[in-house]
PDB file of C-alpha atoms in Angstrom:
ATOM      1  CA  MET A   6       0.000   0.000   0.000  1.00 94.00           C
ATOM      2  CA  GLU A   7       1.356   3.390  -1.043  1.00 97.00           C
ATOM      3  CA  THR A   8       0.551   6.546   0.885  1.00 98.00           C
ATOM      4  CA  VAL A   9      -0.407   9.253  -1.601  1.00 98.00           C
ATOM      5  CA  SER A  10      -1.045  11.987   0.968  1.00 98.00           C
ATOM      6  CA  LYS A  11      -1.783  12.613   4.635  1.00 98.00           C
ATOM      7  CA  ALA A  12      -3.136  15.707   6.386  1.00 98.00           C
ATOM      8  CA  LYS A  13      -4.208  16.404   9.954  1.00 98.00           C
ATOM      9  CA  SER A  14      -7.867  17.379  10.302  1.00 98.00           C
ATOM     10  CA  HIS A  15     -10.133  17.730  13.344  1.00 98.00           C
ATOM     11  CA  GLY A  16      -7.464  16.019  15.435  1.00 98.00           C
ATOM     12  CA  GLY A  17      -7.376  12.997  13.155  1.00 98.00           C
ATOM     13  CA  VAL A  18      -5.681  12.111   9.881  1.00 98.00           C
ATOM     14  CA  GLN A  19      -7.123  12.261   6.382  1.00 98.00           C
ATOM     15  CA  GLY A  20      -5.151   9.988   4.120  1.00 98.00           C
ATOM     16  CA  VAL A  21      -5.238   8.920   0.496  1.00 98.00           C
ATOM     17  CA  TYR A  22      -3.733   5.560  -0.450  1.00 98.00           C
ATOM     18  CA  ARG A  23      -3.069   3.446  -3.530  1.00 98.00           C
ATOM     19  CA  HIS A  24      -2.541  -0.271  -4.011  1.00 98.00           C
ATOM     20  CA  ASP A  25      -2.518  -2.886  -6.743  1.00 98.00           C
ATOM     21  CA  SER A  26      -5.801  -4.762  -6.696  1.00 98.00           C
ATOM     22  CA  ALA A  27      -6.054  -8.443  -7.534  1.00 98.00           C
ATOM     23  CA  ALA A  28      -9.838  -8.123  -7.759  1.00 98.00           C
ATOM     24  CA  THR A  29      -9.866  -5.430 -10.450  1.00 98.00           C
ATOM     25  CA  GLY A  30      -6.464  -6.033 -12.022  1.00 97.00           C
ATOM     26  CA  THR A  31      -5.690  -2.331 -11.677  1.00 97.00           C
ATOM     27  CA  ALA A  32      -4.221   0.155  -9.250  1.00 98.00           C
ATOM     28  CA  MET A  33      -6.958   1.406  -6.913  1.00 98.00           C
ATOM     29  CA  THR A  34      -7.017   4.620  -4.912  1.00 98.00           C
ATOM     30  CA  PHE A  35      -9.048   5.135  -1.741  1.00 98.00           C
ATOM     31  CA  ALA A  36      -9.351   7.624   1.122  1.00 98.00           C
ATOM     32  CA  VAL A  37      -9.453   6.933   4.869  1.00 98.00           C
ATOM     33  CA  PHE A  38     -10.112   9.358   7.720  1.00 98.00           C
ATOM     34  CA  VAL A  39      -8.874   8.112  11.090  1.00 98.00           C
ATOM     35  CA  PRO A  40     -10.299  10.032  14.084  1.00 98.00           C
ATOM     36  CA  PRO A  41      -8.210  11.026  17.116  1.00 98.00           C
ATOM     37  CA  GLN A  42      -9.904   8.365  19.293  1.00 98.00           C
ATOM     38  CA  ALA A  43      -8.050   5.682  17.317  1.00 98.00           C
ATOM     39  CA  GLU A  44      -4.867   6.583  19.176  1.00 97.00           C
ATOM     40  CA  ALA A  45      -6.352   4.714  22.148  1.00 97.00           C
ATOM     41  CA  GLY A  46      -7.401   1.629  20.193  1.00 97.00           C
ATOM     42  CA  PRO A  47      -9.557   0.329  17.344  1.00 98.00           C
ATOM     43  CA  VAL A  48     -12.690   2.300  16.455  1.00 98.00           C
ATOM     44  CA  PRO A  49     -15.775   1.551  14.310  1.00 98.00           C
ATOM     45  CA  VAL A  50     -15.667   1.809  10.518  1.00 98.00           C
ATOM     46  CA  VAL A  51     -18.218   3.486   8.241  1.00 98.00           C
ATOM     47  CA  TRP A  52     -17.916   2.923   4.489  1.00 99.00           C
ATOM     48  CA  TYR A  53     -19.027   5.663   2.092  1.00 98.00           C
ATOM     49  CA  LEU A  54     -19.786   4.642  -1.510  1.00 98.00           C
ATOM     50  CA  SER A  55     -19.824   7.475  -4.048  1.00 98.00           C
ATOM     51  CA  GLY A  56     -22.120   8.042  -7.007  1.00 97.00           C
ATOM     52  CA  LEU A  57     -21.854   8.145 -10.785  1.00 96.00           C
ATOM     53  CA  THR A  58     -18.846  10.027 -12.236  1.00 95.00           C
ATOM     54  CA  CYS A  59     -17.182  10.281  -8.804  1.00 96.00           C
ATOM     55  CA  THR A  60     -13.901   9.081  -7.331  1.00 95.00           C
ATOM     56  CA  HIS A  61     -12.858   8.876  -3.674  1.00 97.00           C
ATOM     57  CA  ALA A  62     -12.073  12.590  -3.860  1.00 96.00           C
ATOM     58  CA  ASN A  63     -15.596  13.989  -4.265  1.00 97.00           C
ATOM     59  CA  VAL A  64     -16.845  13.191  -0.786  1.00 98.00           C
ATOM     60  CA  MET A  65     -13.401  13.753   0.727  1.00 96.00           C
ATOM     61  CA  GLU A  66     -13.348  17.320  -0.601  1.00 97.00           C
ATOM     62  CA  LYS A  67     -17.064  18.211  -0.494  1.00 97.00           C
ATOM     63  CA  GLY A  68     -18.776  15.865   1.937  1.00 97.00           C
ATOM     64  CA  GLU A  69     -17.793  17.625   5.185  1.00 98.00           C
ATOM     65  CA  TYR A  70     -17.686  14.387   7.183  1.00 98.00           C
ATOM     66  CA  ARG A  71     -14.511  14.859   9.231  1.00 98.00           C
ATOM     67  CA  ALA A  72     -15.906  16.974  12.074  1.00 98.00           C
ATOM     68  CA  ALA A  73     -18.705  14.492  12.750  1.00 98.00           C
ATOM     69  CA  ALA A  74     -16.405  11.484  12.320  1.00 98.00           C
ATOM     70  CA  ALA A  75     -13.972  12.986  14.825  1.00 98.00           C
ATOM     71  CA  GLU A  76     -16.804  13.793  17.244  1.00 98.00           C
ATOM     72  CA  HIS A  77     -18.144  10.248  17.178  1.00 98.00           C
ATOM     73  CA  GLY A  78     -14.813   8.441  16.815  1.00 98.00           C
ATOM     74  CA  VAL A  79     -15.405   6.539  13.584  1.00 98.00           C
ATOM     75  CA  ILE A  80     -13.124   5.736  10.666  1.00 98.00           C
ATOM     76  CA  ILE A  81     -14.508   6.760   7.264  1.00 98.00           C
ATOM     77  CA  VAL A  82     -13.437   4.681   4.244  1.00 98.00           C
ATOM     78  CA  CYS A  83     -14.081   6.110   0.769  1.00 98.00           C
ATOM     79  CA  PRO A  84     -13.310   3.687  -2.083  1.00 98.00           C
ATOM     80  CA  ASP A  85     -13.286   4.587  -5.756  1.00 98.00           C
ATOM     81  CA  THR A  86     -16.388   3.804  -7.805  1.00 98.00           C
ATOM     82  CA  SER A  87     -14.765   1.651 -10.484  1.00 97.00           C
ATOM     83  CA  PRO A  88     -11.501   0.331 -11.915  1.00 97.00           C
ATOM     84  CA  ARG A  89      -9.531   2.756 -14.029  1.00 96.00           C
ATOM     85  CA  GLY A  90      -6.494   2.725 -16.280  1.00 92.00           C
ATOM     86  CA  GLU A  91      -5.097   1.644 -19.582  1.00 91.00           C
ATOM     87  CA  GLY A  92      -6.779  -1.471 -20.908  1.00 92.00           C
ATOM     88  CA  VAL A  93      -9.895  -1.140 -18.750  1.00 96.00           C
ATOM     89  CA  PRO A  94     -12.956  -1.224 -21.064  1.00 94.00           C
ATOM     90  CA  ASP A  95     -14.864   2.035 -20.947  1.00 91.00           C
ATOM     91  CA  GLU A  96     -17.342   4.235 -22.787  1.00 92.00           C
ATOM     92  CA  THR A  97     -15.813   7.678 -22.471  1.00 90.00           C
ATOM     93  CA  ASP A  98     -18.865   9.439 -23.890  1.00 91.00           C
ATOM     94  CA  ASN A  99     -21.305   7.693 -21.516  1.00 91.00           C
ATOM     95  CA  TRP A 100     -21.272   8.938 -17.909  1.00 89.00           C
ATOM     96  CA  GLN A 101     -23.679   6.174 -16.868  1.00 89.00           C
ATOM     97  CA  PHE A 102     -21.316   3.339 -17.712  1.00 91.00           C
ATOM     98  CA  GLY A 103     -17.661   2.352 -17.374  1.00 88.00           C
ATOM     99  CA  SER A 104     -15.105   4.315 -15.367  1.00 91.00           C
ATOM    100  CA  GLY A 105     -16.990   6.176 -12.673  1.00 94.00           C
ATOM    101  CA  ALA A 106     -19.998   3.863 -13.059  1.00 95.00           C
ATOM    102  CA  GLY A 107     -19.023   0.468 -11.694  1.00 97.00           C
ATOM    103  CA  PHE A 108     -22.349   0.022  -9.843  1.00 97.00           C
ATOM    104  CA  TYR A 109     -20.628  -1.926  -7.037  1.00 98.00           C
ATOM    105  CA  LEU A 110     -21.165  -5.271  -8.726  1.00 98.00           C
ATOM    106  CA  ASP A 111     -19.070  -8.135 -10.059  1.00 98.00           C
ATOM    107  CA  ALA A 112     -19.488  -8.140 -13.839  1.00 98.00           C
ATOM    108  CA  THR A 113     -19.953 -11.464 -15.566  1.00 98.00           C
ATOM    109  CA  GLU A 114     -19.919 -10.362 -19.212  1.00 97.00           C
ATOM    110  CA  ALA A 115     -16.891  -9.863 -21.449  1.00 97.00           C
ATOM    111  CA  PRO A 116     -14.977  -7.616 -21.678  1.00 97.00           C
ATOM    112  CA  TYR A 117     -16.015  -6.161 -18.315  1.00 97.00           C
ATOM    113  CA  ALA A 118     -15.717  -9.234 -16.086  1.00 97.00           C
ATOM    114  CA  ALA A 119     -11.921  -8.995 -15.876  1.00 97.00           C
ATOM    115  CA  ASN A 120     -11.902  -5.596 -14.166  1.00 98.00           C
ATOM    116  CA  TYR A 121     -15.346  -4.538 -12.976  1.00 98.00           C
ATOM    117  CA  ARG A 122     -15.433  -6.533  -9.751  1.00 98.00           C
ATOM    118  CA  MET A 123     -16.209  -3.762  -7.290  1.00 98.00           C
ATOM    119  CA  SER A 124     -18.326  -5.913  -4.988  1.00 98.00           C
ATOM    120  CA  SER A 125     -15.491  -8.368  -4.377  1.00 98.00           C
ATOM    121  CA  TYR A 126     -12.992  -5.526  -4.244  1.00 98.00           C
ATOM    122  CA  ILE A 127     -14.802  -3.709  -1.435  1.00 98.00           C
ATOM    123  CA  LEU A 128     -16.212  -6.617   0.544  1.00 98.00           C
ATOM    124  CA  ASP A 129     -13.119  -8.832   0.393  1.00 98.00           C
ATOM    125  CA  GLU A 130      -9.924  -7.176  -0.755  1.00 98.00           C
ATOM    126  CA  LEU A 131     -10.248  -3.624   0.553  1.00 98.00           C
ATOM    127  CA  THR A 132     -11.883  -4.855   3.748  1.00 98.00           C
ATOM    128  CA  GLY A 133      -8.838  -7.025   4.379  1.00 98.00           C
ATOM    129  CA  LEU A 134      -6.507  -4.113   3.729  1.00 98.00           C
ATOM    130  CA  ILE A 135      -8.406  -1.822   6.108  1.00 98.00           C
ATOM    131  CA  ALA A 136      -8.339  -4.488   8.809  1.00 98.00           C
ATOM    132  CA  ALA A 137      -4.586  -5.003   8.390  1.00 98.00           C
ATOM    133  CA  GLU A 138      -3.403  -1.425   7.982  1.00 98.00           C
ATOM    134  CA  PHE A 139      -5.705   0.761  10.106  1.00 98.00           C
ATOM    135  CA  PRO A 140      -6.910   0.814  13.756  1.00 98.00           C
ATOM    136  CA  ALA A 141     -10.331  -0.467  12.722  1.00 98.00           C
ATOM    137  CA  ASP A 142     -12.773  -2.498  14.801  1.00 98.00           C
ATOM    138  CA  MET A 143     -14.160  -4.667  12.010  1.00 98.00           C
ATOM    139  CA  THR A 144     -16.855  -6.077  14.322  1.00 98.00           C
ATOM    140  CA  ARG A 145     -18.504  -2.644  14.159  1.00 98.00           C
ATOM    141  CA  GLN A 146     -19.067  -1.624  10.539  1.00 98.00           C
ATOM    142  CA  GLY A 147     -21.656   0.611   8.909  1.00 98.00           C
ATOM    143  CA  ILE A 148     -22.163   1.557   5.280  1.00 98.00           C
ATOM    144  CA  PHE A 149     -23.747   4.454   3.413  1.00 98.00           C
ATOM    145  CA  GLY A 150     -23.539   6.143   0.051  1.00 98.00           C
ATOM    146  CA  HIS A 151     -24.990   8.531  -2.498  1.00 98.00           C
ATOM    147  CA  SER A 152     -27.028   7.750  -5.611  1.00 98.00           C
ATOM    148  CA  MET A 153     -25.243   4.813  -7.291  1.00 98.00           C
ATOM    149  CA  GLY A 154     -23.355   4.485  -4.014  1.00 98.00           C
ATOM    150  CA  GLY A 155     -26.621   4.459  -2.092  1.00 98.00           C
ATOM    151  CA  HIS A 156     -27.645   1.537  -4.294  1.00 98.00           C
ATOM    152  CA  GLY A 157     -24.350  -0.157  -3.445  1.00 98.00           C
ATOM    153  CA  ALA A 158     -24.775   0.446   0.285  1.00 98.00           C
ATOM    154  CA  LEU A 159     -28.326  -0.916   0.376  1.00 98.00           C
ATOM    155  CA  THR A 160     -27.494  -4.048  -1.609  1.00 98.00           C
ATOM    156  CA  MET A 161     -24.284  -4.811   0.285  1.00 98.00           C
ATOM    157  CA  ALA A 162     -26.071  -4.382   3.608  1.00 98.00           C
ATOM    158  CA  LEU A 163     -28.986  -6.596   2.580  1.00 98.00           C
ATOM    159  CA  LYS A 164     -26.586  -9.345   1.488  1.00 98.00           C
ATOM    160  CA  ASN A 165     -24.279  -8.971   4.504  1.00 98.00           C
ATOM    161  CA  PRO A 166     -26.399  -8.240   7.589  1.00 98.00           C
ATOM    162  CA  GLY A 167     -23.891 -10.062   9.757  1.00 96.00           C
ATOM    163  CA  ARG A 168     -21.133  -7.701   8.720  1.00 97.00           C
ATOM    164  CA  PHE A 169     -22.849  -4.309   8.721  1.00 98.00           C
ATOM    165  CA  ARG A 170     -24.711  -3.037  11.757  1.00 98.00           C
ATOM    166  CA  SER A 171     -26.064   0.087  10.075  1.00 98.00           C
ATOM    167  CA  CYS A 172     -26.946   1.316   6.588  1.00 98.00           C
ATOM    168  CA  SER A 173     -28.112   4.665   5.245  1.00 98.00           C
ATOM    169  CA  ALA A 174     -28.201   6.459   1.918  1.00 98.00           C
ATOM    170  CA  PHE A 175     -28.487   9.825   0.230  1.00 98.00           C
ATOM    171  CA  ALA A 176     -30.772   9.726  -2.840  1.00 98.00           C
ATOM    172  CA  PRO A 177     -30.153   6.039  -3.639  1.00 98.00           C
ATOM    173  CA  ILE A 178     -31.046   4.260  -6.865  1.00 98.00           C
ATOM    174  CA  VAL A 179     -33.425   1.835  -5.162  1.00 98.00           C
ATOM    175  CA  GLU A 180     -34.467  -0.341  -8.105  1.00 98.00           C
ATOM    176  CA  PRO A 181     -31.666  -0.135 -10.690  1.00 97.00           C
ATOM    177  CA  SER A 182     -33.048  -2.986 -12.773  1.00 97.00           C
ATOM    178  CA  THR A 183     -35.872  -0.715 -13.961  1.00 96.00           C
ATOM    179  CA  ALA A 184     -34.347   2.772 -13.656  1.00 94.00           C
ATOM    180  CA  ASP A 185     -33.566   4.558 -16.907  1.00 89.00           C
ATOM    181  CA  TRP A 186     -29.966   5.382 -16.015  1.00 84.00           C
ATOM    182  CA  SER A 187     -28.926   2.009 -14.564  1.00 95.00           C
ATOM    183  CA  ARG A 188     -30.772  -0.747 -16.456  1.00 94.00           C
ATOM    184  CA  PRO A 189     -28.502  -0.450 -19.556  1.00 94.00           C
ATOM    185  CA  ALA A 190     -25.409  -0.736 -17.356  1.00 94.00           C
ATOM    186  CA  LEU A 191     -26.695  -3.851 -15.593  1.00 97.00           C
ATOM    187  CA  GLU A 192     -27.351  -5.495 -18.935  1.00 97.00           C
ATOM    188  CA  LYS A 193     -23.847  -4.755 -20.189  1.00 96.00           C
ATOM    189  CA  TYR A 194     -22.173  -5.923 -16.975  1.00 97.00           C
ATOM    190  CA  LEU A 195     -24.402  -8.897 -16.147  1.00 98.00           C
ATOM    191  CA  GLY A 196     -26.041 -10.027 -19.382  1.00 97.00           C
ATOM    192  CA  ALA A 197     -29.512  -9.832 -20.877  1.00 96.00           C
ATOM    193  CA  ASP A 198     -31.350 -11.994 -18.337  1.00 96.00           C
ATOM    194  CA  PRO A 199     -32.992  -9.700 -15.728  1.00 95.00           C
ATOM    195  CA  ALA A 200     -32.880 -12.543 -13.213  1.00 97.00           C
ATOM    196  CA  SER A 201     -29.123 -12.036 -12.963  1.00 96.00           C
ATOM    197  CA  TRP A 202     -29.625  -8.401 -11.969  1.00 97.00           C
ATOM    198  CA  ARG A 203     -31.641  -9.147  -8.840  1.00 98.00           C
ATOM    199  CA  ALA A 204     -28.561  -9.612  -6.658  1.00 97.00           C
ATOM    200  CA  TYR A 205     -27.748  -5.933  -7.238  1.00 98.00           C
ATOM    201  CA  ASP A 206     -31.230  -4.470  -6.787  1.00 98.00           C
ATOM    202  CA  ALA A 207     -32.391  -3.515  -3.274  1.00 98.00           C
ATOM    203  CA  VAL A 208     -36.122  -3.833  -4.015  1.00 98.00           C
ATOM    204  CA  ALA A 209     -35.618  -7.233  -5.654  1.00 98.00           C
ATOM    205  CA  LEU A 210     -33.399  -8.447  -2.822  1.00 98.00           C
ATOM    206  CA  MET A 211     -36.115  -7.686  -0.290  1.00 98.00           C
ATOM    207  CA  ALA A 212     -38.687  -9.430  -2.471  1.00 98.00           C
ATOM    208  CA  ASP A 213     -36.344 -12.437  -2.533  1.00 98.00           C
ATOM    209  CA  GLY A 214     -36.192 -12.582   1.251  1.00 98.00           C
ATOM    210  CA  ARG A 215     -33.159 -10.511   2.177  1.00 98.00           C
ATOM    211  CA  ARG A 216     -33.530  -8.450   5.346  1.00 98.00           C
ATOM    212  CA  PHE A 217     -31.734  -5.741   7.318  1.00 98.00           C
ATOM    213  CA  PRO A 218     -32.655  -4.243  10.707  1.00 98.00           C
ATOM    214  CA  GLU A 219     -33.464  -0.720   9.450  1.00 98.00           C
ATOM    215  CA  PHE A 220     -32.563   1.936   6.906  1.00 98.00           C
ATOM    216  CA  LEU A 221     -32.175   5.721   6.911  1.00 98.00           C
ATOM    217  CA  VAL A 222     -32.616   7.578   3.609  1.00 98.00           C
ATOM    218  CA  ASP A 223     -32.490  11.291   2.819  1.00 98.00           C
ATOM    219  CA  GLN A 224     -33.853  12.490  -0.519  1.00 98.00           C
ATOM    220  CA  GLY A 225     -34.135  15.994  -1.924  1.00 98.00           C
ATOM    221  CA  THR A 226     -37.484  17.023  -3.412  1.00 98.00           C
ATOM    222  CA  ALA A 227     -35.730  19.172  -6.049  1.00 98.00           C
ATOM    223  CA  ASP A 228     -33.540  16.300  -7.234  1.00 98.00           C
ATOM    224  CA  PRO A 229     -33.781  16.195 -11.057  1.00 97.00           C
ATOM    225  CA  PHE A 230     -33.459  12.389 -10.989  1.00 97.00           C
ATOM    226  CA  LEU A 231     -36.170  11.836  -8.387  1.00 97.00           C
ATOM    227  CA  THR A 232     -38.933  10.456 -10.586  1.00 96.00           C
ATOM    228  CA  THR A 233     -36.926   8.556 -13.207  1.00 93.00           C
ATOM    229  CA  GLY A 234     -33.776   7.214 -11.566  1.00 95.00           C
ATOM    230  CA  LEU A 235     -34.271   7.218  -7.795  1.00 98.00           C
ATOM    231  CA  ARG A 236     -37.974   6.664  -6.961  1.00 98.00           C
ATOM    232  CA  PRO A 237     -37.791   6.380  -3.153  1.00 98.00           C
ATOM    233  CA  GLU A 238     -41.448   5.401  -3.026  1.00 98.00           C
ATOM    234  CA  LEU A 239     -40.412   1.983  -4.389  1.00 98.00           C
ATOM    235  CA  LEU A 240     -38.042   1.469  -1.463  1.00 98.00           C
ATOM    236  CA  GLU A 241     -40.709   2.658   0.960  1.00 98.00           C
ATOM    237  CA  ALA A 242     -43.188   0.113  -0.405  1.00 98.00           C
ATOM    238  CA  ALA A 243     -40.594  -2.699  -0.445  1.00 98.00           C
ATOM    239  CA  CYS A 244     -39.581  -2.024   3.167  1.00 98.00           C
ATOM    240  CA  ALA A 245     -43.226  -1.995   4.221  1.00 98.00           C
ATOM    241  CA  ARG A 246     -43.789  -5.371   2.570  1.00 98.00           C
ATOM    242  CA  ALA A 247     -40.637  -6.796   4.145  1.00 98.00           C
ATOM    243  CA  GLY A 248     -41.266  -5.357   7.600  1.00 98.00           C
ATOM    244  CA  ILE A 249     -38.021  -3.359   7.549  1.00 98.00           C
ATOM    245  CA  PRO A 250     -38.203  -0.024   9.402  1.00 98.00           C
ATOM    246  CA  LEU A 251     -37.333   2.846   7.055  1.00 98.00           C
ATOM    247  CA  THR A 252     -36.795   6.473   7.989  1.00 98.00           C
ATOM    248  CA  LEU A 253     -37.313   8.366   4.725  1.00 98.00           C
ATOM    249  CA  ASN A 254     -36.661  12.104   4.971  1.00 98.00           C
ATOM    250  CA  MET A 255     -37.910  14.069   1.960  1.00 98.00           C
ATOM    251  CA  ARG A 256     -35.851  17.250   2.162  1.00 98.00           C
ATOM    252  CA  GLU A 257     -37.745  20.166   0.657  1.00 98.00           C
ATOM    253  CA  GLY A 258     -35.845  22.090  -2.030  1.00 98.00           C
ATOM    254  CA  TYR A 259     -32.627  20.043  -1.930  1.00 98.00           C
ATOM    255  CA  ASP A 260     -31.104  18.653  -5.126  1.00 98.00           C
ATOM    256  CA  HIS A 261     -28.713  15.789  -5.946  1.00 98.00           C
ATOM    257  CA  SER A 262     -25.471  17.630  -5.215  1.00 98.00           C
ATOM    258  CA  TYR A 263     -22.923  17.637  -2.425  1.00 98.00           C
ATOM    259  CA  TYR A 264     -24.602  20.778  -1.077  1.00 98.00           C
ATOM    260  CA  PHE A 265     -27.419  18.387  -0.154  1.00 98.00           C
ATOM    261  CA  ILE A 266     -25.138  15.615   1.099  1.00 98.00           C
ATOM    262  CA  SER A 267     -22.972  17.880   3.245  1.00 98.00           C
ATOM    263  CA  THR A 268     -26.069  19.414   4.873  1.00 98.00           C
ATOM    264  CA  PHE A 269     -27.193  16.074   6.303  1.00 98.00           C
ATOM    265  CA  MET A 270     -23.852  14.277   6.616  1.00 98.00           C
ATOM    266  CA  ALA A 271     -23.584  14.912  10.370  1.00 98.00           C
ATOM    267  CA  ASP A 272     -27.082  13.504  10.906  1.00 98.00           C
ATOM    268  CA  HIS A 273     -26.144  10.280   9.134  1.00 98.00           C
ATOM    269  CA  LEU A 274     -22.883   9.822  10.990  1.00 98.00           C
ATOM    270  CA  ALA A 275     -24.569  10.413  14.349  1.00 98.00           C
ATOM    271  CA  TRP A 276     -27.177   7.800  13.354  1.00 98.00           C
ATOM    272  CA  HIS A 277     -24.449   5.295  12.432  1.00 98.00           C
ATOM    273  CA  ALA A 278     -22.440   6.033  15.577  1.00 98.00           C
ATOM    274  CA  ARG A 279     -25.382   5.206  17.827  1.00 98.00           C
ATOM    275  CA  ARG A 280     -25.761   1.825  16.159  1.00 98.00           C
ATOM    276  CA  LEU A 281     -22.030   1.107  16.211  1.00 98.00           C
ATOM    277  CA  SER A 282     -21.516   1.879  19.877  1.00 93.00           C
ATOM    278  CA  ALA A 283     -20.063  -0.994  21.879  1.00 70.00           C
TER     279      ALA A 283
END
């Protein structure tokens, strides 16, 4: 693991790191904030998964999470959204697919299957690296994300309830198998059979019996993707059918940007911290 940069912030350390990934076959960059409480021993970990077109840097620079993370004593891990580099298949004129749009899945279709393995990368490889290299209490993990990353957080939590104690999301894509900006990507990564997409669709996972203790979701009412890509009412209905408590906050006048995310970031981290307390 190579240290790209380190800076002191709110008594803790914001770092950026790079390593060669066996899962993706590429170099991968990620960010980790370690709070000051970690000097006394391992602390809980909260994963943040970013949205379409983003890297680790978007939330690191705009998300305003460090003050709350330092207050509550939690590590924040911010992976990249997809593999990148020479030889990685991409569609440079399509922001909804390829680099910046990995959808936190393991692709099965050529030519994407060799590199686009973000589910295995995060859940196996990067998790192992965090456990080995940082003062992280891996028995206390939470996960959240934005948009495509909210989709990733919901699906990873539903499939790994023994690993994650808490899950929340900002403006998640709740049913990507039918959303206009994600269905084409799922088909390219996973093939033409919609049955193969269900493992990466929160609404479908709940219909198939997956459960999680509770969810927190914030959604802006002025989000331009609200009615076509995000559709929180589908998650609300799915949670009701599954008996999963959902706190859905419809935030009047907020859009899809990091102005929205940063406004409610402290609320989400306080919510995670309560559920990750010893």
